[in-house]
XYZ file of C-alpha atoms in Angstrom:
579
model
C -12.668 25.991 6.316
C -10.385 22.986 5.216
C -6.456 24.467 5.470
C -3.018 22.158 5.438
C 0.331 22.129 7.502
C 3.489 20.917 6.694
C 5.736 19.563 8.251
C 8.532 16.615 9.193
C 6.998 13.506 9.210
C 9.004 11.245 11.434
C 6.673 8.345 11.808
C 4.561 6.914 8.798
C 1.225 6.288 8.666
C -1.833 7.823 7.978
C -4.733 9.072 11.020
C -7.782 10.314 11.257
C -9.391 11.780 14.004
C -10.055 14.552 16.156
C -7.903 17.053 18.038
C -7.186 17.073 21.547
C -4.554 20.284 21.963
C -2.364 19.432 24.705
C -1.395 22.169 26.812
C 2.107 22.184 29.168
C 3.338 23.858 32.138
C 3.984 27.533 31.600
C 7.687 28.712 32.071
C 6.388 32.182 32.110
C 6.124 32.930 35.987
C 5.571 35.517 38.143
C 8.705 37.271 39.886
C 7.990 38.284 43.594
C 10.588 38.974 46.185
C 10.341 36.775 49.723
C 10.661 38.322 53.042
C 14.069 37.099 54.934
C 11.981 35.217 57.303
C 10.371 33.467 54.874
C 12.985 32.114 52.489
C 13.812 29.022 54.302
C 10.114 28.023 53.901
C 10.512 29.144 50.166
C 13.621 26.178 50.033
C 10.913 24.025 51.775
C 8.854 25.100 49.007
C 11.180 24.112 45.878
C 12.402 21.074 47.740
C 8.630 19.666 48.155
C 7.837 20.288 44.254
C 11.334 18.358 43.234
C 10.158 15.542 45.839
C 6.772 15.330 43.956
C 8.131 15.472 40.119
C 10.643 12.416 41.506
C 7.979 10.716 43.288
C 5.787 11.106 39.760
C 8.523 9.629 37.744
C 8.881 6.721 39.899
C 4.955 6.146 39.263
C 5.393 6.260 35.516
C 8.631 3.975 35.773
C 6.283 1.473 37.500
C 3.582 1.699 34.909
C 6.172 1.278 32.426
C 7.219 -2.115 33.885
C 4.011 -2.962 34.306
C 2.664 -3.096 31.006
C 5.760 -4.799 29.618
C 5.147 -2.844 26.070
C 8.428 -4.222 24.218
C 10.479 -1.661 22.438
C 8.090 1.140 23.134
C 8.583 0.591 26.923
C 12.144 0.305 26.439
C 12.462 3.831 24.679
C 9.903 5.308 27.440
C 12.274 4.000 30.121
C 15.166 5.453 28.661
C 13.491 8.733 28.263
C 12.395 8.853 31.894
C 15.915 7.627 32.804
C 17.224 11.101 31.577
C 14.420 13.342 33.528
C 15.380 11.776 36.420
C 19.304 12.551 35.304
C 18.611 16.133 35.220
C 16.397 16.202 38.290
C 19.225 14.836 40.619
C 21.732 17.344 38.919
C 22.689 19.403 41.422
C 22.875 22.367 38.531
C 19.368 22.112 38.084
C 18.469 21.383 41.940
C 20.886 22.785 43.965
C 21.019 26.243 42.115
C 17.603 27.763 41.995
C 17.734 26.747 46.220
C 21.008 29.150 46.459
C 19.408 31.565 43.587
C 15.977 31.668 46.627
C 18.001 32.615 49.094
C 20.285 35.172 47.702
C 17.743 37.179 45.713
C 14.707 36.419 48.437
C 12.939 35.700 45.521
C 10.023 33.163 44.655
C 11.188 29.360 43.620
C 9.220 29.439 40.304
C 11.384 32.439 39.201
C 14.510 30.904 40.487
C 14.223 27.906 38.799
C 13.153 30.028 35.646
C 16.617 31.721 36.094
C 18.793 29.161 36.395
C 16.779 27.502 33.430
C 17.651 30.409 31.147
C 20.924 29.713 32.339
C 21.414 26.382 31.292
C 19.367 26.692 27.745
C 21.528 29.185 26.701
C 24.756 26.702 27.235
C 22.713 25.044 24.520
C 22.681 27.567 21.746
C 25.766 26.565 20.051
C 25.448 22.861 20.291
C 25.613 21.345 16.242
C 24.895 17.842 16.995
C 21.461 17.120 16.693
C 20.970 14.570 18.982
C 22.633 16.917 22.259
C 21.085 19.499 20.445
C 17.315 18.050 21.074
C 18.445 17.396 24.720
C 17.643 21.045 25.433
C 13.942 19.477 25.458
C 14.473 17.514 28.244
C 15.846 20.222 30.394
C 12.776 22.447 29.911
C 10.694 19.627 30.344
C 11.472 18.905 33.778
C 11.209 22.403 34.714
C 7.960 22.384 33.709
C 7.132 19.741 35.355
C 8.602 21.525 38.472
C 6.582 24.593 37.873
C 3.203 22.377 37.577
C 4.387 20.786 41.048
C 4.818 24.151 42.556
C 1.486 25.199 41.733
C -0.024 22.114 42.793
C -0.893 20.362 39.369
C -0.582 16.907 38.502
C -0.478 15.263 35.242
C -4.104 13.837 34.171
C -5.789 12.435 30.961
C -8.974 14.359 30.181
C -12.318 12.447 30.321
C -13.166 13.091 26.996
C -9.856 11.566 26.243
C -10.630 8.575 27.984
C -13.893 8.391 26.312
C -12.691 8.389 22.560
C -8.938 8.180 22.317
C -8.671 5.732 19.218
C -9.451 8.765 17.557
C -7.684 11.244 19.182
C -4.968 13.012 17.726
C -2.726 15.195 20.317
C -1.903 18.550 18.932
C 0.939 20.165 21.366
C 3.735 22.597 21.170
C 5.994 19.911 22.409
C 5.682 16.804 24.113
C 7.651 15.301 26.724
C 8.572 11.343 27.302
C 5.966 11.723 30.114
C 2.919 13.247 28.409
C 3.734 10.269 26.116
C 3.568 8.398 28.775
C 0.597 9.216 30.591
C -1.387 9.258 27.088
C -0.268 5.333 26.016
C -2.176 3.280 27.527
C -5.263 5.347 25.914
C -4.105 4.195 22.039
C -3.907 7.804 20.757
C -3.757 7.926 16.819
C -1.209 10.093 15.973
C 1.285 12.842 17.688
C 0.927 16.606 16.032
C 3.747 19.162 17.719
C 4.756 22.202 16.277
C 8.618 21.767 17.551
C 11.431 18.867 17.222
C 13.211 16.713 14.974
C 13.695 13.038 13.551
C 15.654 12.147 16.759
C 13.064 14.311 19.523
C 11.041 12.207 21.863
C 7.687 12.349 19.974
C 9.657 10.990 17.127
C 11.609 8.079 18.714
C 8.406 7.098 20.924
C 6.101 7.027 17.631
C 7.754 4.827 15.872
C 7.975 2.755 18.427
C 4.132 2.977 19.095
C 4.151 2.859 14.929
C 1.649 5.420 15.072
C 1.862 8.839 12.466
C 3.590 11.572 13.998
C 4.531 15.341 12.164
C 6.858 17.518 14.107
C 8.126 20.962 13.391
C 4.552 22.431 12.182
C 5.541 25.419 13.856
C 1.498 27.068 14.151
C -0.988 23.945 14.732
C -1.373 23.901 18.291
C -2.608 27.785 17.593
C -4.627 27.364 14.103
C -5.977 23.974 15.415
C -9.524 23.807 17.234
C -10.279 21.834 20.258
C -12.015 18.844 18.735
C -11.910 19.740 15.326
C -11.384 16.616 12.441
C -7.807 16.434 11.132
C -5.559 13.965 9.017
C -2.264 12.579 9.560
C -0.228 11.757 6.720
C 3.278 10.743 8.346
C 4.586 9.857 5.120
C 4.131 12.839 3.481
C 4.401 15.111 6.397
C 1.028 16.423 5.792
C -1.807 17.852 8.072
C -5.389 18.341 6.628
C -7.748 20.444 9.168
C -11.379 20.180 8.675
C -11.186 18.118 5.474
C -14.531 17.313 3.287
C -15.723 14.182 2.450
C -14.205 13.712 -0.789
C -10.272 14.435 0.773
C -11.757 12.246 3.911
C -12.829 9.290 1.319
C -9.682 9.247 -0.319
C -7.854 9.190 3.308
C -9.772 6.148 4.376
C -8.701 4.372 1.632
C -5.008 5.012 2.255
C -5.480 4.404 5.451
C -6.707 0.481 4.971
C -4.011 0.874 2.214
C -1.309 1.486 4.779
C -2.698 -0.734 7.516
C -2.848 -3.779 4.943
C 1.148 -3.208 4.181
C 2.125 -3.336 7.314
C 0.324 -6.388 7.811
C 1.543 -8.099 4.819
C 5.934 -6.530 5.800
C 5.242 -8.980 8.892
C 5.385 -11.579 7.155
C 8.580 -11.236 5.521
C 10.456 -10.990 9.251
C 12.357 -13.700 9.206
C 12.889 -14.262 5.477
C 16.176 -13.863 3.838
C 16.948 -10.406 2.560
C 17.844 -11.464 -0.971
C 17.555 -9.427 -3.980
C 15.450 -10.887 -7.222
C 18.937 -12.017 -8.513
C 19.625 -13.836 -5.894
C 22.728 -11.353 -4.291
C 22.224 -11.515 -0.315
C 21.690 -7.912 1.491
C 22.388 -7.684 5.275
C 19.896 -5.570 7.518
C 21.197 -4.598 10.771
C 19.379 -1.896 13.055
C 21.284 0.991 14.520
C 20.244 1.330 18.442
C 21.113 3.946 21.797
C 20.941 2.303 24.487
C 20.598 -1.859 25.627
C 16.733 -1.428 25.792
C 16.500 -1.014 21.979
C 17.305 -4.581 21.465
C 13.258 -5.321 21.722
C 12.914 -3.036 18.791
C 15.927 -4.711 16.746
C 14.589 -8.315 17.171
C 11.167 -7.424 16.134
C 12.048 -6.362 13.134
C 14.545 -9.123 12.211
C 17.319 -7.595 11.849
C 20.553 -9.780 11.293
C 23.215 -7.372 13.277
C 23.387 -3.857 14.932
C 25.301 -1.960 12.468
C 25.659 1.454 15.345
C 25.603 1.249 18.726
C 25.697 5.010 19.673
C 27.078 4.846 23.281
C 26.975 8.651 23.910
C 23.229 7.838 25.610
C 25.857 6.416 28.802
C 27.523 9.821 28.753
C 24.553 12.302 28.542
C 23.274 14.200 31.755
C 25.435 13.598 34.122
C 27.844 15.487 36.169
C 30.120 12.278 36.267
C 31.420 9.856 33.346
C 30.352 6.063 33.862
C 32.860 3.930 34.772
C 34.102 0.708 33.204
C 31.583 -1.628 34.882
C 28.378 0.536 34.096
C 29.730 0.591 30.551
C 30.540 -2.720 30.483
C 27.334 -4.148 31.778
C 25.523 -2.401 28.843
C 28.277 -3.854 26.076
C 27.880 -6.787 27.682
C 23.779 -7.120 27.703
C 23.533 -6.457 23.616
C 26.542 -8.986 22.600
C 24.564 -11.569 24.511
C 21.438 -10.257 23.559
C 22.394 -10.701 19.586
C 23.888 -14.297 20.415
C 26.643 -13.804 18.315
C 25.337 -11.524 15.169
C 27.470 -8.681 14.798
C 27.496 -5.466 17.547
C 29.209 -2.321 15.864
C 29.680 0.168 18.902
C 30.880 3.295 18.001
C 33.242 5.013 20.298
C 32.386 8.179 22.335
C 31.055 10.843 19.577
C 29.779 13.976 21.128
C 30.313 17.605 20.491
C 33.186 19.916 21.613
C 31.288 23.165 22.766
C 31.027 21.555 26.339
C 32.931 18.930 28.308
C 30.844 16.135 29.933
C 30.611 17.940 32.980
C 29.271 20.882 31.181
C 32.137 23.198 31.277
C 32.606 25.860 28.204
C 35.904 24.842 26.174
C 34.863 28.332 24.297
C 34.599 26.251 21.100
C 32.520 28.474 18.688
C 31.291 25.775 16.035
C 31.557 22.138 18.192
C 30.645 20.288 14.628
C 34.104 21.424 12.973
C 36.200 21.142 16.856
C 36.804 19.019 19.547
C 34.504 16.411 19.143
C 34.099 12.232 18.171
C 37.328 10.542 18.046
C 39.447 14.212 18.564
C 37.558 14.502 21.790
C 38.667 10.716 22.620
C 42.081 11.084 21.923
C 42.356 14.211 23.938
C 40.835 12.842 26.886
C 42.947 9.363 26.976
C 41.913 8.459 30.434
C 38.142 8.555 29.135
C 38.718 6.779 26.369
C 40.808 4.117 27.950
C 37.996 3.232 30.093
C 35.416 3.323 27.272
C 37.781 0.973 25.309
C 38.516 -1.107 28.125
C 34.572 -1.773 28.437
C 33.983 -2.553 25.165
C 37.373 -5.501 25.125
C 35.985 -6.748 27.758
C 32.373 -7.154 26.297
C 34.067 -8.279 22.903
C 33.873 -12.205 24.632
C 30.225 -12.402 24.759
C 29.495 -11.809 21.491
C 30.745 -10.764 17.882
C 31.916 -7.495 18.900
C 33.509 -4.476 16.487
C 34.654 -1.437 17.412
C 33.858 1.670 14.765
C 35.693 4.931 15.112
C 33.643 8.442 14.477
C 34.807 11.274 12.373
C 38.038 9.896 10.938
C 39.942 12.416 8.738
C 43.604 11.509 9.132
C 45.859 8.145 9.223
C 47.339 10.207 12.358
C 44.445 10.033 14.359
C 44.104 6.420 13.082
C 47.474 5.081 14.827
C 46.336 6.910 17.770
C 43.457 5.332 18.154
C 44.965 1.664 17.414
C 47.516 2.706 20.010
C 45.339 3.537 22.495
C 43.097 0.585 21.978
C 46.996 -1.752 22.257
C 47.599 -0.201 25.535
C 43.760 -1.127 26.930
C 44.856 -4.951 25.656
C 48.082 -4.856 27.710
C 45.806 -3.836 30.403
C 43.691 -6.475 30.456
C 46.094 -9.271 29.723
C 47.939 -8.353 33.063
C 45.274 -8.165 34.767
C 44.535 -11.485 33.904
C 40.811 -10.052 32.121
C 39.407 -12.370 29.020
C 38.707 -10.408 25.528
C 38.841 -10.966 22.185
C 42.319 -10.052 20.630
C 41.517 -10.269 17.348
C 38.242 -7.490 17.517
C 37.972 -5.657 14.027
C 38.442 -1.607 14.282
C 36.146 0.254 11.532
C 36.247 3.929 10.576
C 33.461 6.117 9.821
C 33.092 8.311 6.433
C 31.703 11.172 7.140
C 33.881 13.614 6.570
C 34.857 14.642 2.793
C 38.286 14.758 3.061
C 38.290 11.292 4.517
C 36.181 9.960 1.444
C 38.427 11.814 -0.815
C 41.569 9.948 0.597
C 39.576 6.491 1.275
C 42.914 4.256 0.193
C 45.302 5.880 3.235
C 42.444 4.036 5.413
C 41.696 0.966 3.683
C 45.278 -0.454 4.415
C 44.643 -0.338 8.224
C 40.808 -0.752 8.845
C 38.609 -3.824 9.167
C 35.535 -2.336 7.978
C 33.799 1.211 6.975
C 30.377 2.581 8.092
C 29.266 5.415 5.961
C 27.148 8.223 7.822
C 25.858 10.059 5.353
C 23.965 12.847 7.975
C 27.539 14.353 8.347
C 28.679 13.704 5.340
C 25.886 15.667 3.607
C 26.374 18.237 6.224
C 30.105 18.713 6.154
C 29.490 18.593 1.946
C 26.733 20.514 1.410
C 28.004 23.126 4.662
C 24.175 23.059 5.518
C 22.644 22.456 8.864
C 19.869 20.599 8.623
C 18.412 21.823 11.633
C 18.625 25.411 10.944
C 14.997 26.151 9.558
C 16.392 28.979 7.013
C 18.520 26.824 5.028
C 17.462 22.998 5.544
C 15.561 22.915 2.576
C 19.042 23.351 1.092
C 20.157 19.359 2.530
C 19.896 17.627 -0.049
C 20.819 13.678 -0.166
C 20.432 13.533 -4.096
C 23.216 16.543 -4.380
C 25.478 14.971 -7.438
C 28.542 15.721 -4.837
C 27.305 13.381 -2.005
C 26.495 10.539 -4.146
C 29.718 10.887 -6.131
C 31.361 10.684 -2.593
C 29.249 7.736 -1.740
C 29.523 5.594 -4.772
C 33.042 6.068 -4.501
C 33.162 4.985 -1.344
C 31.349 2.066 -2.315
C 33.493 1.370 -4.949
C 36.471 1.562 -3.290
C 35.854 -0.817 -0.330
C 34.603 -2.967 -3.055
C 37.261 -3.228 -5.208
C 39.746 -3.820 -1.458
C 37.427 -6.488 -0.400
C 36.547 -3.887 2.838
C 33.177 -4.611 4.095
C 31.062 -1.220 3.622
C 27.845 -0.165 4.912
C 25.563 2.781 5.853
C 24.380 3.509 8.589
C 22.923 7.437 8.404
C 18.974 8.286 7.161
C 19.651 7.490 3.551
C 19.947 3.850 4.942
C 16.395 3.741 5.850
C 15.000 5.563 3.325
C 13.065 2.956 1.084
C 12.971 5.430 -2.043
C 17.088 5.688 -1.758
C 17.065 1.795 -1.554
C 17.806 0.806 -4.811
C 20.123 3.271 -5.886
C 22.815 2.223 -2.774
C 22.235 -1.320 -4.157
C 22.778 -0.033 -7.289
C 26.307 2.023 -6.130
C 27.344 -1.607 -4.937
C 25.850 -1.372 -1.614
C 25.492 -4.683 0.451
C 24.821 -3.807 4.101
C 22.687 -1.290 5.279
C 22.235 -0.798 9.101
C 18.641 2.367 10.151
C 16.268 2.526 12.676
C 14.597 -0.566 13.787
C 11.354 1.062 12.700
C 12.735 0.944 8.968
C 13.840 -2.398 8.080
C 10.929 -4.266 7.401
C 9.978 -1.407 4.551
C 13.653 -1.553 2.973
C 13.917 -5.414 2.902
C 10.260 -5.423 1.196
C 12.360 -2.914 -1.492
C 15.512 -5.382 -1.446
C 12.967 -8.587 -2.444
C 11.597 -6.615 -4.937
C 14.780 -5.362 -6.756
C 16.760 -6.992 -9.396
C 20.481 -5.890 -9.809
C 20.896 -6.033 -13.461
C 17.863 -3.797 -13.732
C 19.009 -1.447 -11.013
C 22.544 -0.774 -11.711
C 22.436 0.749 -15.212
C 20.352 3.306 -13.851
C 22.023 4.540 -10.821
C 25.064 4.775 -12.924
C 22.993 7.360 -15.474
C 22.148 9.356 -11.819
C 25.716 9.134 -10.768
C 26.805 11.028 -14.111
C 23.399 13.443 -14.157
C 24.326 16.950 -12.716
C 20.726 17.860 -13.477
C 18.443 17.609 -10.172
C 15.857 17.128 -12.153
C 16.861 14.012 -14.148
C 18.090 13.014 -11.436
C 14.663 13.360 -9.423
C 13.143 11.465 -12.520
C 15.434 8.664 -13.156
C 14.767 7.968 -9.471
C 11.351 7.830 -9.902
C 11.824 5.244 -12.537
C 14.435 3.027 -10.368
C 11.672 2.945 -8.064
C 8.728 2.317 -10.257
């Protein structure tokens, strides 16, 4: 019987094909005590499976460099770069050895208890991205677990047989299942949990195969085998479909394929809209390996550098040369286009090192630039890094979470004092780099002009800002259907904004989801909008939109949406920008 799922699509594209149902390590173990004399050989026990899951990583690392698979390798890489954080963490190591020995119990339940331990630490965390990190952490312990018992990751035979047209249906999966499944061309990733920024996410787009997460019951109403579609786009999964729905699939399908075919094309033209007004493009990126992805796709800057990637994981901070190296790689890498890198913005509920500040709600505390400025040894050395970068390239430096002029003249002081540094010590940099702010907070969008004297630029992340406007979290399942880009409040705030920055000659962009949304495309360019910076993945679709759009046409109505408080004119007028 034909039956659909719905759920986040996070990578576009249609597939058809049939289900393989991925199944992962169990986390629910047995508990059994261990005589005294045998505990040390329990250790022995613990230690061997850790040994294994390392040696295993360093097999898929290899294969990684190996195939040499551009951006996708690069985000792979990364991903196995943070397993192997958490495996040397001595909280995650070290722990479940003392746990063996001072409850005599068995390793699988020791790890299990120190695993509880650590998700838990995770249950107030508001930032998506450290949110989805929780992931990680269980994946590794399952990987542990399947060394204990002796298992070892393997693709099935009838995968190897007819993987073009297999479609993995799991509850999760990790950067390593990913992995281990590549090289076999899989059609499209199905899993029940995660978000736009999870693994399966990130590493399907860079695949540019469909993926749906957060389905929530497919890998239990799904059969073995059984013929499914994929519409990433939509967020739509159709289980034993008939011919008819299958018909009208194949069509989209050579639909899809042939647009994707034809946005190559357009790479390295101009984005430039029908009236001739010039758009830039730039790609917002994680880590140094994403600059694959951000030349591929022809983008013309990086408009957000999130550095937190350098911070995550670790028991220690890196130092200046560790973050410099990394500055230092994507300013040469874009050979003078502009680099945006965003300061240190992570949430206030822990400290790097994982200690409890007994923050309650880390979204409205101690984190992004408040966290910076109260930690001015940390941020020193981040800002150090990035001066020192700022000669190899076209360098800016943008400030998260900006609210007052206070915090402001903080910051600019603390970035003076890192240039006295350097000029003593005799270090090169580039005096004159340009400080931006990020809008993402209301109040800071309400009092734009008490910014505009002092900044260079503004970056507009609209995530937060919905967020912090709308008081929704998008990731809480019960009210998410409740965040809501088209609210008349957020684009009030971000026309005005636009406006504003405008009328001050301040260079404005933005850099959140809305950027890379092709349906939202025209009405930013319609607000005034002139630089948008997404996901590598995304670019190619909104330039297509930007070649295709005339201004005079365009702006008369976004400004009917900007005065509609009705969702549903405003839903239609949309539909007729876009038409």
């Amino acid at each position: 019987m034909s039956f659909t799922l719905h759920g986040l699509g996070v990578s576009g594209g249609i597939a058809i094909g049939h289900a393989h149902l991925v199944t992962s390590a169990s986390l629910e173990v047995d508990h059994y005590q261990i005589p005294e004399e045998f505990v040390a050989r329990e250790v022995k026990r613990f230690d061997k499976a850790v040994k294994n899951v390392r040696t295993e990583l360093d097999a898929l690392e290899k294969e990684i460099k190996a195939t040499q698979r551009g951006d996708a390798s690069a985000d792979m890489a990364a991903f196995l770069t943070v397993h192997r954080m958490i495996l040397e963490d001595p909280s995650f190591t070290e722990t479940p050895r003392e746990v063996i020995a001072r409850e005599s119990c068995n390793a699988e339940w020791a790890l299990k208890l120190q695993l509880d331990d650590l998700l838990a630490q995770f249950a107030d965390v508001q930032d998506e991205y450290l949110r989805e990190r929780k992931t990680d952490v269980r994946q590794v312990a399952e990987r542990i677990v399947a060394a204990l018992a002796g298992q070892g990751g393997v693709v099935p035979e009838k995968l190897r047989e007819r993987a073009e047209d297999t479609i993995l249906v799991a509850h999760d999966l990790s950067p390593a299942d990913v992995i281990l499944f590549k090289d076999h061309k899989v059609a499209a990733f199905v899993t029940d949990v995660g978000g736009s920024t999870s693994h399966t996410a990130i590493l399907a787009r860079s695949l540019a195969i469909p993926a749906i997460v957060a389905l929530h019951t497919a890998r239990e109403l799904v059969r073995e085998d059984e013929v499914i579609i994929v519409d990433g786009t939509q967020g739509v999964v159709i289980i034993d479909p008939d011919e008819t729905v299958l018909a009208e699939y194949r069509l989209k399908q050579n639909q899809w394929k042939l647009e994707r075919q034809k946005l190559s094309r357009i790479k390295t033209a101009l984005a430039e809209t029908l009236d001739g007004t010039l758009i830039e493009l730039h790609a917002n990126i994680e880590l140094p390996g994403d600059l694959a992805a951000v030349k591929q796709s022809g983008a013309t800057g990086i408009g957000l550098f999130r550095t937190e990637f350098l911070f995550m994981n670790r028991k220690d901070t890196p130092d200046e040369e560790e973050q410099f190296a990394a500055y230092k790689t994507v300013a040469e890498g874009m050979r003078g286009q502009p680099v945006v890198i965003r300061t240190l913005d992570i949430g206030a509920d822990k400290t790097l090192d994982g200690t409890d500040l007994g923050t309650a709600h880390s979204a409205l505390g101690l984190r992004a630039i408040r966290y910076c400025l109260s930690e001015p040894q940390l941020f020193n050395t981040q800002l150090r890094a990035i001066l020192r970068a700022s000669r190899f390239g076209n360098v800016k430096i943008l400030i998260p979470m900006l609210v007052s002029v206070t915090e402001l003249r903080q910051t600019i002081t603390a970035l003076d004092i890192a240039k006295a540094q350097l000029k003593a010590e005799g270090k090169k940099f580039n005096d004159e780099i340009q400080v931006g702010g990020m809008i993402e907070i209301p109040a800071a969008a309400i009092a734009l002009p008490m910014f505009l004297k002092t900044l260079d630029f503004l970056s507009i992340g609209t995530n937060d800002l919905i967020q912090y406007t709308l008081a929704i979290d998008r990731a809480d399942d019960t009210v998410a259907h409740l965040y809501d880009p088209l609210h008349p409040a957020v684009l009030m705030l971000i026309s005005n904004v636009i406006q504003q920055a405008n009328a001050a000659n301040i260079p404005v962009a933005v850099c959140g989801e809305m950027a890379g949304d092709v349906e939202l495309t025209r009405l930013l360019l319609g607000f005034g909008l002139r630089h948008f910076s997404m996901h590598p993945a995304n670019l190619l679709p909104v330039k297509q939109r930007v070649l295709m759009s005339n201004l005079p046409d365009v702006e008369p109505v976004a400004a009917k949406i900007l005065k509609s408080g009705d969702p549903e004119k405003i839903r239609s007028l949309l539909d007729k920008l876009n038409a």
